[in-house]
Amino acid sequence: MARKTAEEKADEQRRYALARVAEEEADFEPFFSDPNQAIRAVAAGNPAATVLVLDRFAFDRFWGVQVAVVLHRNVARETLLRLVAGNPKSRGVVYSEARKRLETDGVLFDNDGFAIDS
């Protein structure tokens, strides 16, 4: 892989900074498709991220972004429930973290690991 140029590094730092200070939902738009998964994770962890922003980040292809969503104080219960609803064979760290969060909120799970939402 080729080394990043000074311009590429500067652009990456600029995007990190913007991800940290995004405030409005529209400010998050460029980060849903940012090629750098770490920048997407920073945006997902931004305290200003809304329920809608977090819901979009919840299904990012990188598990680190999904975990940032699970750990976010603004994440909706519905988003967490969708993250634990998948195929049991594909469960991993995202499932585990979402389950812990839901159990803390009183959600029960059956023997197969599926949420029993009341």
PDB file of C-alpha atoms in Angstrom:
ATOM      1  CA  MET A   1       0.000   0.000   0.000  1.00  0.00           C
ATOM      2  CA  ALA A   2       1.318   3.428  -0.925  1.00  0.00           C
ATOM      3  CA  ARG A   3       2.146   5.924   1.793  1.00  0.00           C
ATOM      4  CA  LYS A   4      -0.205   8.826   2.261  1.00  0.00           C
ATOM      5  CA  THR A   5       0.864  12.163   0.915  1.00  0.00           C
ATOM      6  CA  ALA A   6       0.995  15.220   3.142  1.00  0.00           C
ATOM      7  CA  GLU A   7      -2.202  16.429   1.487  1.00  0.00           C
ATOM      8  CA  GLU A   8      -3.981  13.121   2.173  1.00  0.00           C
ATOM      9  CA  LYS A   9      -2.869  13.195   5.814  1.00  0.00           C
ATOM     10  CA  ALA A  10      -4.055  16.782   6.187  1.00  0.00           C
ATOM     11  CA  ASP A  11      -7.418  15.920   4.621  1.00  0.00           C
ATOM     12  CA  GLU A  12      -7.790  12.963   6.972  1.00  0.00           C
ATOM     13  CA  GLN A  13      -7.050  15.168  10.003  1.00  0.00           C
ATOM     14  CA  ARG A  14      -9.596  17.701   8.740  1.00  0.00           C
ATOM     15  CA  ARG A  15     -12.247  14.966   8.463  1.00  0.00           C
ATOM     16  CA  TYR A  16     -11.440  13.702  11.979  1.00  0.00           C
ATOM     17  CA  ALA A  17     -11.887  17.234  13.311  1.00  0.00           C
ATOM     18  CA  LEU A  18     -15.197  17.664  11.488  1.00  0.00           C
ATOM     19  CA  ALA A  19     -16.439  14.299  12.779  1.00  0.00           C
ATOM     20  CA  ARG A  20     -15.715  15.394  16.347  1.00  0.00           C
ATOM     21  CA  VAL A  21     -17.540  18.736  16.082  1.00  0.00           C
ATOM     22  CA  ALA A  22     -20.555  17.812  13.929  1.00  0.00           C
ATOM     23  CA  GLU A  23     -23.700  19.160  15.592  1.00  0.00           C
ATOM     24  CA  GLU A  24     -26.604  18.984  13.155  1.00  0.00           C
ATOM     25  CA  GLU A  25     -27.826  15.829  11.443  1.00  0.00           C
ATOM     26  CA  ALA A  26     -26.747  17.255   8.083  1.00  0.00           C
ATOM     27  CA  ASP A  27     -23.192  17.659   9.424  1.00  0.00           C
ATOM     28  CA  PHE A  28     -22.948  13.868   9.777  1.00  0.00           C
ATOM     29  CA  GLU A  29     -23.935  13.101   6.175  1.00  0.00           C
ATOM     30  CA  PRO A  30     -20.393  12.952   4.706  1.00  0.00           C
ATOM     31  CA  PHE A  31     -19.304  10.486   7.384  1.00  0.00           C
ATOM     32  CA  PHE A  32     -21.796   7.754   6.516  1.00  0.00           C
ATOM     33  CA  SER A  33     -19.723   7.033   3.410  1.00  0.00           C
ATOM     34  CA  ASP A  34     -16.264   8.130   4.568  1.00  0.00           C
ATOM     35  CA  PRO A  35     -13.725   5.535   3.394  1.00  0.00           C
ATOM     36  CA  ASN A  36     -11.899   5.671   6.743  1.00  0.00           C
ATOM     37  CA  GLN A  37     -13.624   3.420   9.275  1.00  0.00           C
ATOM     38  CA  ALA A  38     -11.923   5.170  12.203  1.00  0.00           C
ATOM     39  CA  ILE A  39     -13.381   8.514  11.115  1.00  0.00           C
ATOM     40  CA  ARG A  40     -16.829   6.907  10.861  1.00  0.00           C
ATOM     41  CA  ALA A  41     -16.363   5.544  14.407  1.00  0.00           C
ATOM     42  CA  VAL A  42     -15.413   9.002  15.705  1.00  0.00           C
ATOM     43  CA  ALA A  43     -18.528  10.468  14.075  1.00  0.00           C
ATOM     44  CA  ALA A  44     -20.696   7.707  15.577  1.00  0.00           C
ATOM     45  CA  GLY A  45     -19.248   8.464  19.004  1.00  0.00           C
ATOM     46  CA  ASN A  46     -19.855  12.201  18.732  1.00  0.00           C
ATOM     47  CA  PRO A  47     -22.028  13.270  21.710  1.00  0.00           C
ATOM     48  CA  ALA A  48     -24.235  15.334  19.376  1.00  0.00           C
ATOM     49  CA  ALA A  49     -25.225  12.301  17.281  1.00  0.00           C
ATOM     50  CA  THR A  50     -29.003  11.942  17.281  1.00  0.00           C
ATOM     51  CA  VAL A  51     -31.113   8.805  17.339  1.00  0.00           C
ATOM     52  CA  LEU A  52     -31.474   9.004  13.544  1.00  0.00           C
ATOM     53  CA  VAL A  53     -27.745   9.475  12.975  1.00  0.00           C
ATOM     54  CA  LEU A  54     -26.926   6.558  15.258  1.00  0.00           C
ATOM     55  CA  ASP A  55     -29.511   4.369  13.554  1.00  0.00           C
ATOM     56  CA  ARG A  56     -27.752   4.918  10.235  1.00  0.00           C
ATOM     57  CA  PHE A  57     -24.313   4.222  11.707  1.00  0.00           C
ATOM     58  CA  ALA A  58     -25.631   1.064  13.418  1.00  0.00           C
ATOM     59  CA  PHE A  59     -25.451  -0.867  10.183  1.00  0.00           C
ATOM     60  CA  ASP A  60     -22.006   0.267   9.097  1.00  0.00           C
ATOM     61  CA  ARG A  61     -19.915  -2.533   7.609  1.00  0.00           C
ATOM     62  CA  PHE A  62     -17.222  -2.059  10.300  1.00  0.00           C
ATOM     63  CA  TRP A  63     -17.962  -3.529  13.726  1.00  0.00           C
ATOM     64  CA  GLY A  64     -16.028  -0.742  15.485  1.00  0.00           C
ATOM     65  CA  VAL A  65     -18.536   1.823  14.232  1.00  0.00           C
ATOM     66  CA  GLN A  66     -21.403  -0.390  15.382  1.00  0.00           C
ATOM     67  CA  VAL A  67     -19.883  -0.712  18.865  1.00  0.00           C
ATOM     68  CA  ALA A  68     -19.527   3.084  19.059  1.00  0.00           C
ATOM     69  CA  VAL A  69     -23.269   3.258  18.379  1.00  0.00           C
ATOM     70  CA  VAL A  70     -24.104   0.659  21.033  1.00  0.00           C
ATOM     71  CA  LEU A  71     -22.096   2.553  23.644  1.00  0.00           C
ATOM     72  CA  HIS A  72     -23.598   5.941  22.745  1.00  0.00           C
ATOM     73  CA  ARG A  73     -25.950   7.471  25.310  1.00  0.00           C
ATOM     74  CA  ASN A  74     -28.433   8.566  22.608  1.00  0.00           C
ATOM     75  CA  VAL A  75     -28.910   5.194  20.901  1.00  0.00           C
ATOM     76  CA  ALA A  76     -32.540   4.091  20.650  1.00  0.00           C
ATOM     77  CA  ARG A  77     -33.724   0.838  22.154  1.00  0.00           C
ATOM     78  CA  GLU A  78     -35.146  -0.112  18.736  1.00  0.00           C
ATOM     79  CA  THR A  79     -31.688   0.228  17.189  1.00  0.00           C
ATOM     80  CA  LEU A  80     -30.169  -2.007  19.868  1.00  0.00           C
ATOM     81  CA  LEU A  81     -32.922  -4.578  19.366  1.00  0.00           C
ATOM     82  CA  ARG A  82     -32.208  -4.712  15.624  1.00  0.00           C
ATOM     83  CA  LEU A  83     -28.515  -5.262  16.369  1.00  0.00           C
ATOM     84  CA  VAL A  84     -29.275  -8.374  18.446  1.00  0.00           C
ATOM     85  CA  ALA A  85     -31.922  -9.771  16.076  1.00  0.00           C
ATOM     86  CA  GLY A  86     -29.526 -11.246  13.529  1.00  0.00           C
ATOM     87  CA  ASN A  87     -28.411 -14.748  12.719  1.00  0.00           C
ATOM     88  CA  PRO A  88     -27.014 -16.492  15.826  1.00  0.00           C
ATOM     89  CA  LYS A  89     -24.081 -17.820  13.783  1.00  0.00           C
ATOM     90  CA  SER A  90     -22.885 -14.305  12.995  1.00  0.00           C
ATOM     91  CA  ARG A  91     -22.940 -12.970  16.554  1.00  0.00           C
ATOM     92  CA  GLY A  92     -19.852 -11.245  17.818  1.00  0.00           C
ATOM     93  CA  VAL A  93     -18.721  -8.248  19.788  1.00  0.00           C
ATOM     94  CA  VAL A  94     -21.544  -6.009  18.530  1.00  0.00           C
ATOM     95  CA  TYR A  95     -24.173  -8.527  19.636  1.00  0.00           C
ATOM     96  CA  SER A  96     -22.470  -8.962  23.021  1.00  0.00           C
ATOM     97  CA  GLU A  97     -22.250  -5.230  23.714  1.00  0.00           C
ATOM     98  CA  ALA A  98     -25.813  -4.558  22.545  1.00  0.00           C
ATOM     99  CA  ARG A  99     -27.115  -7.436  24.655  1.00  0.00           C
ATOM    100  CA  LYS A 100     -25.307  -6.122  27.754  1.00  0.00           C
ATOM    101  CA  ARG A 101     -26.811  -2.692  27.185  1.00  0.00           C
ATOM    102  CA  LEU A 102     -30.312  -4.096  26.709  1.00  0.00           C
ATOM    103  CA  GLU A 103     -30.053  -6.374  29.748  1.00  0.00           C
ATOM    104  CA  THR A 104     -29.051  -3.338  31.805  1.00  0.00           C
ATOM    105  CA  ASP A 105     -32.295  -1.751  30.611  1.00  0.00           C
ATOM    106  CA  GLY A 106     -34.313  -4.809  31.668  1.00  0.00           C
ATOM    107  CA  VAL A 107     -34.661  -6.661  28.355  1.00  0.00           C
ATOM    108  CA  LEU A 108     -34.724 -10.440  28.763  1.00  0.00           C
ATOM    109  CA  PHE A 109     -33.263 -12.966  26.323  1.00  0.00           C
ATOM    110  CA  ASP A 110     -34.426 -16.485  25.522  1.00  0.00           C
ATOM    111  CA  ASN A 111     -32.214 -19.588  25.466  1.00  0.00           C
ATOM    112  CA  ASP A 112     -31.287 -18.951  21.829  1.00  0.00           C
ATOM    113  CA  GLY A 113     -30.112 -15.427  22.613  1.00  0.00           C
ATOM    114  CA  PHE A 114     -33.036 -13.590  21.065  1.00  0.00           C
ATOM    115  CA  ALA A 115     -34.482 -10.590  22.872  1.00  0.00           C
ATOM    116  CA  ILE A 116     -37.848 -10.967  24.538  1.00  0.00           C
ATOM    117  CA  ASP A 117     -39.073  -7.384  24.350  1.00  0.00           C
ATOM    118  CA  SER A 118     -42.118  -6.601  26.408  1.00  0.00           C
TER     119      SER A 118
END
